[in-house]
Each structure stands twice: as structure tokens, then as C-alpha cells.
Amino acid sequence: MSPRKSAVETAATRTRIIECALTLASAEGLEGVTIGRLATELGMSKAGVIGHFGTKEALQLATLDAAVEKFADRVPARAAGADPGVDRLTRAFDEWIAYMADEGHGGCFLTSVATEFDGRPGPVRDAVLAALSRWSDYAAAELRTAVDAGDLPPDTDVDQLVFELGGVGLAAGQAIQLHRDPAAPERARRAIDRLLGR
Amino acid sequence: MSPRKSAVETAATRTRIIECALTLASAEGLEGVTIGRLATELGMSKAGVIGHFGTKEALQLATLDAAVEKFADRVPARAAGADPGVDRLTRAFDEWIAYMADEGHGGCFLTSVATEFDGRPGPVRDAVLAALSRWSDYAAAELRTAVDAGDLPPDTDVDQLVFELGGVGLAAGQAIQLHRDPAAPERARRAIDRLLGR
DNA sequence: CCTACCGATCGGTAGG
DNA sequence: CCTACCGATCGGTAGG
């Protein structure tokens, strides 16, 4: 850390690095974010970049953390105003799909990193797993509320439904990122409406 | 190429390299397959490895090609004996799921590479897109047969159904590779049976 | 936060 | 198919 900069400035630089890492990782994957490239892109030295994190793995974890926080601020947060149960979950999935379709995100950061690290044990894989589990738990809780409210049949298999809803999200992500299919969001919404009995 | 080896031996070495690349790529991604690591793993020199392909990109394309061929030999080929339409498609998806659950494949090679290269334009991305389109076309054709045979409603939206079936496959892949959930194949089969009205 | 540097590895080539 | 080599880049450190 520079003794010439205030703590506020140091934190701002750290944020700049992470924002840049998010952009690079969207295109090249989290492993493809190199310290040298971040330094060039930000007009800093490599030592200046890595000094904020210590190791590349710590930088990866910080980047992932920022992505998870952005997702939480956008998706569940915007659905929080809707009625618990089917309404809120429909709204949350709509937000997820809109988030993936947004330019600049490079689709769903979380699902990309999940694929990238599913065969590489370690802290990054663990963190991805934890973040996805939180999202699954959120969906399962809303589904149970919907069952209790009578908006879904009492014999609903909640875990099965979470699995299938997740599949729709993954299909939407692939259709958007790989096939660049403009119909993808609409297809995803239709699938979700059917799964939630609307 | 070595002047001391026959064409048969040369082809066998090429196959060995590609097999090794498939194994490495299952864990580390296609970009993570380095020429040096292949050389070490195979007990060859780097020049000996790259000589068979010319460039790393050509090696990636050859590896992807081999994966596509393996998939075609296993999945649609084993379903070919079933009755066209719902039966054959159900069988094909069962084979796909079993293929993903098999140890050693590292899940579905094709879907991993699809995520890895969805943001990197170039020949590899194009080849992945082509392979996935072939699979989608296959599913769509079987679905149309099923509609014509009256096994699916006449107003079936075939493209929508292909989208949703693909989502189930992606969900199964993630559940197997990341969550290591032994219930994943069964969940996927249940979802597919429901989508195909069984 | 920088300069200067480390050993390791990258993809690839020349020449045999 | 090998040895020997190329310039570039990797993650990271020492010292200021």
C-alpha cells in the first residue's frame, strides 16, 4: 500500500482493479485475468495491482465476491418488494434473465465461473458452490411459501422444481451468450411461467 | 513428422496426443491444455507435440472434433435403434445424461467449451456453435416426428421444447460436475419425461 | 504506489 | 520425432 495515499483512495483503487477484473473475466474467464493485463489496462505497475490482494487466487476470490454482491443487489433485491411465493420468485427470475441479457455483464458471471472451476478443487470452487447454494436456498424457500399459500400443489417436489428452474436459467445464459438469440429471454420466461403454474 | 515412423504410427501418436488433451481439457478447460504439459504427460518434446498440428488453435480444434465424434458415437448412435420420435429422443437424452455422469468425461465436454469460448470469437467458438446446432437440429427433427405421429400435441412449440430440454441437460451437467449430486441423473430423467409428456 | 528483477512457462521455430 | 533455442508473458518479490 502506498503511504502517500489515504485509505479512501486505496479502497477506490482496489475497486477499480476489481471492476476491471470483472470486465476481463466476462470475456476470458477468471483464470484469464492476468496481473499484467490488469496493470496495462489500468495504467499501473503489476506490483501495484497485486499488492492489493497478495496472490492471484485472492484477487480471483475478491472478484467473485464482487460479482456475487452485484447479483444479490440486483436480482433478489429488486424482487424483494413483490409478494412472497410465486410472485416474488417469478419477479426474481425475470430479473435474473434481464441481468444476463444486459450488455456488459457477459452473461451470468456466476454460472460461467461455475463451469470454469467445476473440475478445479480449491477456494474459488468452494466460493462458487456457496454462492449458488444461496441462490438455490432462496428459490426453495420461496417455493415452500408458495406451496403453503396454495399457489403450488401440496405434493410439489421443491428440490426438483429448483433443479428445473435453474436449468431454464442456464439455457437462457447459453442462448444469450453463445447463440446470441434475441428470443432467449422470452423463451425463458415462458418456461418459468409454466413451471410455476402461471 | 518423423521420417523414421510409418503413417500408421504417426496417426497413432496423434490420437494419443488428442486423448491426453481431452483428459486435460476436462479438468482445466481447452485453453488450459498447454503444449508443454502435453509433452511432459506423454514423454515427448514440445516440438514433437505441436508438429502434429502446427498451432495451439489447430490442436484445440482437433481436440474438439474428437469430442464431438465421441459424443455422436455414443449418444445419437445408441438411440438410433429406438423408434423415431418420443422414444428415440427419450433414449438419446438418457444416453446424454449417462454420458455426463460417467467418470472420466469430466461432464459434457461440449457444454464446458461452449461456456469457455462464448465470449471469444474465432474458429473454436464457431465449431462449438456448429456442434451444438447439430444436436439441436437432431432433437427438433425427432420432436417434429413425434408431433406428426400424434405423440405430442399438434400445437407443440418445437423450438421452445428444444430450449427447455437443453436446459435440463445443462442443469444435469452442473449438478453432476459442481454439486456432485448423485440424484442429478434421476432428476433430469424426470424433467425430460414430463417435457415429453410421459 | 513504483522500478527492477526472479525463475518458470508460454507458443512456436530452426535445423537435423 | 529430437535438441536447442526465441521473445513474450506468467505470478510474484525486494526494496524503496
mmCIF file of C-alpha atoms in Angstrom, chain A residues 5-176:
data_model
loop_
_atom_site.group_PDB
_atom_site.id
_atom_site.type_symbol
_atom_site.label_atom_id
_atom_site.label_comp_id
_atom_site.label_asym_id
_atom_site.label_seq_id
_atom_site.Cartn_x
_atom_site.Cartn_y
_atom_site.Cartn_z
ATOM 1 C CA LYS A 5 -2.489 7.763 -0.406
ATOM 2 C CA SER A 6 -5.342 7.865 2.022
ATOM 3 C CA ALA A 7 -7.321 4.766 2.966
ATOM 4 C CA VAL A 8 -10.210 6.079 0.877
ATOM 5 C CA GLU A 9 -8.041 6.388 -2.211
ATOM 6 C CA THR A 10 -6.588 2.939 -1.617
ATOM 7 C CA ALA A 11 -10.067 1.432 -1.425
ATOM 8 C CA ALA A 12 -11.064 3.274 -4.604
ATOM 9 C CA THR A 13 -8.092 1.822 -6.462
ATOM 10 C CA ARG A 14 -8.968 -1.623 -5.209
ATOM 11 C CA THR A 15 -12.486 -1.164 -6.527
ATOM 12 C CA ARG A 16 -11.140 -0.007 -9.899
ATOM 13 C CA ILE A 17 -8.992 -3.141 -10.124
ATOM 14 C CA ILE A 18 -11.921 -5.399 -9.321
ATOM 15 C CA GLU A 19 -14.209 -3.661 -11.817
ATOM 16 C CA CYS A 20 -11.597 -4.160 -14.499
ATOM 17 C CA ALA A 21 -11.133 -7.794 -13.468
ATOM 18 C CA LEU A 22 -14.894 -8.354 -13.785
ATOM 19 C CA THR A 23 -14.846 -6.990 -17.318
ATOM 20 C CA LEU A 24 -11.841 -9.082 -18.349
ATOM 21 C CA ALA A 25 -13.213 -12.225 -16.687
ATOM 22 C CA SER A 26 -16.508 -11.874 -18.533
ATOM 23 C CA ALA A 27 -14.665 -12.372 -21.793
ATOM 24 C CA GLU A 28 -11.716 -14.572 -20.860
ATOM 25 C CA GLY A 29 -12.751 -16.362 -17.694
ATOM 26 C CA LEU A 30 -11.446 -15.820 -14.192
ATOM 27 C CA GLU A 31 -8.209 -17.684 -14.889
ATOM 28 C CA GLY A 32 -7.647 -15.498 -17.943
ATOM 29 C CA VAL A 33 -7.445 -12.347 -15.816
ATOM 30 C CA THR A 34 -3.696 -11.804 -15.554
ATOM 31 C CA ILE A 35 -1.993 -9.324 -13.312
ATOM 32 C CA GLY A 36 -0.002 -7.936 -16.215
ATOM 33 C CA ARG A 37 -3.067 -7.281 -18.294
ATOM 34 C CA LEU A 38 -4.875 -5.582 -15.430
ATOM 35 C CA ALA A 39 -1.810 -3.389 -14.922
ATOM 36 C CA THR A 40 -1.703 -2.355 -18.596
ATOM 37 C CA GLU A 41 -5.436 -1.718 -18.730
ATOM 38 C CA LEU A 42 -5.359 0.398 -15.563
ATOM 39 C CA GLY A 43 -2.084 2.196 -16.279
ATOM 40 C CA MET A 44 -0.433 0.781 -13.186
ATOM 41 C CA SER A 45 2.503 -1.489 -12.424
ATOM 42 C CA LYS A 46 1.972 -5.190 -11.803
ATOM 43 C CA ALA A 47 3.262 -4.764 -8.264
ATOM 44 C CA GLY A 48 0.706 -2.022 -7.695
ATOM 45 C CA VAL A 49 -2.069 -4.341 -8.783
ATOM 46 C CA ILE A 50 -1.106 -7.469 -6.902
ATOM 47 C CA GLY A 51 -0.167 -5.501 -3.793
ATOM 48 C CA HIS A 52 -3.854 -5.041 -3.036
ATOM 49 C CA PHE A 53 -4.501 -8.777 -2.896
ATOM 50 C CA GLY A 54 -1.258 -10.667 -2.323
ATOM 51 C CA THR A 55 -1.907 -13.543 -4.688
ATOM 52 C CA LYS A 56 -3.814 -14.158 -7.864
ATOM 53 C CA GLU A 57 -6.157 -16.510 -6.028
ATOM 54 C CA ALA A 58 -7.052 -13.773 -3.535
ATOM 55 C CA LEU A 59 -7.725 -11.464 -6.482
ATOM 56 C CA GLN A 60 -9.985 -14.122 -8.017
ATOM 57 C CA LEU A 61 -11.889 -14.532 -4.759
ATOM 58 C CA ALA A 62 -12.313 -10.760 -4.408
ATOM 59 C CA THR A 63 -13.583 -10.548 -7.994
ATOM 60 C CA LEU A 64 -16.024 -13.379 -7.445
ATOM 61 C CA ASP A 65 -17.180 -11.756 -4.237
ATOM 62 C CA ALA A 66 -17.889 -8.510 -6.059
ATOM 63 C CA ALA A 67 -19.871 -10.375 -8.711
ATOM 64 C CA VAL A 68 -21.943 -12.165 -6.082
ATOM 65 C CA GLU A 69 -22.661 -8.879 -4.337
ATOM 66 C CA LYS A 70 -23.714 -7.238 -7.619
ATOM 67 C CA PHE A 71 -26.004 -10.149 -8.350
ATOM 68 C CA ALA A 72 -27.589 -10.002 -4.894
ATOM 69 C CA ASP A 73 -28.074 -6.236 -5.155
ATOM 70 C CA ARG A 74 -29.773 -6.555 -8.479
ATOM 71 C CA VAL A 75 -31.766 -9.774 -8.545
ATOM 72 C CA PRO A 76 -33.181 -10.739 -5.131
ATOM 73 C CA ALA A 77 -33.110 -7.081 -4.036
ATOM 74 C CA ARG A 78 -35.386 -5.940 -6.861
ATOM 75 C CA ALA A 79 -37.754 -8.850 -6.218
ATOM 76 C CA ALA A 80 -37.982 -8.106 -2.513
ATOM 77 C CA GLY A 81 -40.958 -5.782 -2.995
ATOM 78 C CA ALA A 82 -43.105 -8.496 -4.594
ATOM 79 C CA ASP A 83 -45.397 -10.768 -2.578
ATOM 80 C CA PRO A 84 -43.578 -13.776 -1.093
ATOM 81 C CA GLY A 85 -44.008 -17.030 -3.006
ATOM 82 C CA VAL A 86 -44.779 -17.359 -6.709
ATOM 83 C CA ASP A 87 -44.938 -13.621 -7.358
ATOM 84 C CA ARG A 88 -41.571 -12.868 -5.824
ATOM 85 C CA LEU A 89 -39.875 -15.851 -7.429
ATOM 86 C CA THR A 90 -41.262 -15.012 -10.859
ATOM 87 C CA ARG A 91 -40.000 -11.488 -10.398
ATOM 88 C CA ALA A 92 -36.582 -12.737 -9.260
ATOM 89 C CA PHE A 93 -36.211 -14.984 -12.301
ATOM 90 C CA ASP A 94 -37.297 -12.148 -14.585
ATOM 91 C CA GLU A 95 -34.590 -10.020 -13.045
ATOM 92 C CA TRP A 96 -32.032 -12.789 -13.458
ATOM 93 C CA ILE A 97 -32.873 -13.145 -17.114
ATOM 94 C CA ALA A 98 -32.766 -9.389 -17.686
ATOM 95 C CA TYR A 99 -29.422 -9.303 -15.895
ATOM 96 C CA MET A 100 -27.992 -11.988 -18.178
ATOM 97 C CA ALA A 101 -29.338 -10.244 -21.279
ATOM 98 C CA ASP A 102 -27.765 -6.921 -20.233
ATOM 99 C CA GLU A 103 -24.744 -5.961 -22.277
ATOM 100 C CA GLY A 104 -21.529 -5.707 -20.318
ATOM 101 C CA HIS A 105 -22.166 -8.447 -17.831
ATOM 102 C CA GLY A 106 -21.012 -11.105 -20.249
ATOM 103 C CA GLY A 107 -23.975 -13.180 -19.149
ATOM 104 C CA CYS A 108 -24.121 -14.645 -15.709
ATOM 105 C CA PHE A 109 -20.672 -14.363 -14.175
ATOM 106 C CA LEU A 110 -21.534 -16.936 -11.544
ATOM 107 C CA THR A 111 -22.569 -19.699 -13.937
ATOM 108 C CA SER A 112 -19.502 -19.118 -16.136
ATOM 109 C CA VAL A 113 -17.154 -19.406 -13.199
ATOM 110 C CA ALA A 114 -19.091 -22.457 -12.009
ATOM 111 C CA THR A 115 -18.267 -24.228 -15.265
ATOM 112 C CA GLU A 116 -14.692 -22.938 -15.318
ATOM 113 C CA PHE A 117 -13.905 -24.205 -11.821
ATOM 114 C CA ASP A 118 -16.098 -27.286 -11.509
ATOM 115 C CA GLY A 119 -13.075 -29.501 -12.080
ATOM 116 C CA ARG A 120 -10.569 -27.477 -10.029
ATOM 117 C CA PRO A 121 -10.886 -28.061 -6.284
ATOM 118 C CA GLY A 122 -9.946 -25.120 -4.109
ATOM 119 C CA PRO A 123 -11.236 -21.936 -2.507
ATOM 120 C CA VAL A 124 -12.641 -20.494 -5.742
ATOM 121 C CA ARG A 125 -14.689 -23.594 -6.437
ATOM 122 C CA ASP A 126 -15.895 -23.596 -2.826
ATOM 123 C CA ALA A 127 -16.943 -19.950 -3.053
ATOM 124 C CA VAL A 128 -18.872 -20.551 -6.284
ATOM 125 C CA LEU A 129 -20.624 -23.505 -4.730
ATOM 126 C CA ALA A 130 -21.576 -21.435 -1.681
ATOM 127 C CA ALA A 131 -22.961 -18.602 -3.824
ATOM 128 C CA LEU A 132 -25.028 -20.949 -5.995
ATOM 129 C CA SER A 133 -26.322 -22.717 -2.915
ATOM 130 C CA ARG A 134 -27.524 -19.414 -1.506
ATOM 131 C CA TRP A 135 -29.442 -18.794 -4.703
ATOM 132 C CA SER A 136 -30.946 -22.299 -4.631
ATOM 133 C CA ASP A 137 -31.905 -21.913 -0.985
ATOM 134 C CA TYR A 138 -33.579 -18.625 -1.780
ATOM 135 C CA ALA A 139 -35.635 -20.212 -4.557
ATOM 136 C CA ALA A 140 -36.527 -23.234 -2.419
ATOM 137 C CA ALA A 141 -37.739 -21.010 0.431
ATOM 138 C CA GLU A 142 -39.996 -19.003 -1.893
ATOM 139 C CA LEU A 143 -41.334 -22.217 -3.384
ATOM 140 C CA ARG A 144 -42.213 -23.574 0.046
ATOM 141 C CA THR A 145 -44.040 -20.338 0.782
ATOM 142 C CA ALA A 146 -45.956 -20.793 -2.480
ATOM 143 C CA VAL A 147 -46.884 -24.358 -1.557
ATOM 144 C CA ASP A 148 -48.071 -23.250 1.886
ATOM 145 C CA ALA A 149 -50.134 -20.486 0.292
ATOM 146 C CA GLY A 150 -51.779 -22.977 -2.031
ATOM 147 C CA ASP A 151 -50.283 -21.388 -5.178
ATOM 148 C CA LEU A 152 -48.474 -24.649 -5.940
ATOM 149 C CA PRO A 153 -49.802 -28.201 -5.388
ATOM 150 C CA PRO A 154 -49.146 -29.637 -1.907
ATOM 151 C CA ASP A 155 -47.209 -32.557 -3.406
ATOM 152 C CA THR A 156 -44.775 -30.223 -5.217
ATOM 153 C CA ASP A 157 -41.213 -31.576 -5.235
ATOM 154 C CA VAL A 158 -39.427 -28.362 -4.308
ATOM 155 C CA ASP A 159 -35.904 -29.601 -4.987
ATOM 156 C CA GLN A 160 -36.938 -30.928 -8.384
ATOM 157 C CA LEU A 161 -38.507 -27.581 -9.231
ATOM 158 C CA VAL A 162 -35.373 -25.691 -8.158
ATOM 159 C CA PHE A 163 -33.358 -28.009 -10.418
ATOM 160 C CA GLU A 164 -35.615 -27.341 -13.395
ATOM 161 C CA LEU A 165 -35.798 -23.580 -12.819
ATOM 162 C CA GLY A 166 -32.005 -23.499 -12.675
ATOM 163 C CA GLY A 167 -31.891 -25.368 -15.971
ATOM 164 C CA VAL A 168 -34.017 -22.688 -17.601
ATOM 165 C CA GLY A 169 -31.576 -20.057 -16.378
ATOM 166 C CA LEU A 170 -28.611 -21.985 -17.761
ATOM 167 C CA ALA A 171 -30.363 -22.479 -21.095
ATOM 168 C CA ALA A 172 -31.094 -18.747 -21.235
ATOM 169 C CA GLY A 173 -27.457 -17.958 -20.494
ATOM 170 C CA GLN A 174 -26.201 -20.200 -23.285
ATOM 171 C CA ALA A 175 -28.779 -18.917 -25.770
ATOM 172 C CA ILE A 176 -27.828 -15.318 -24.981
#
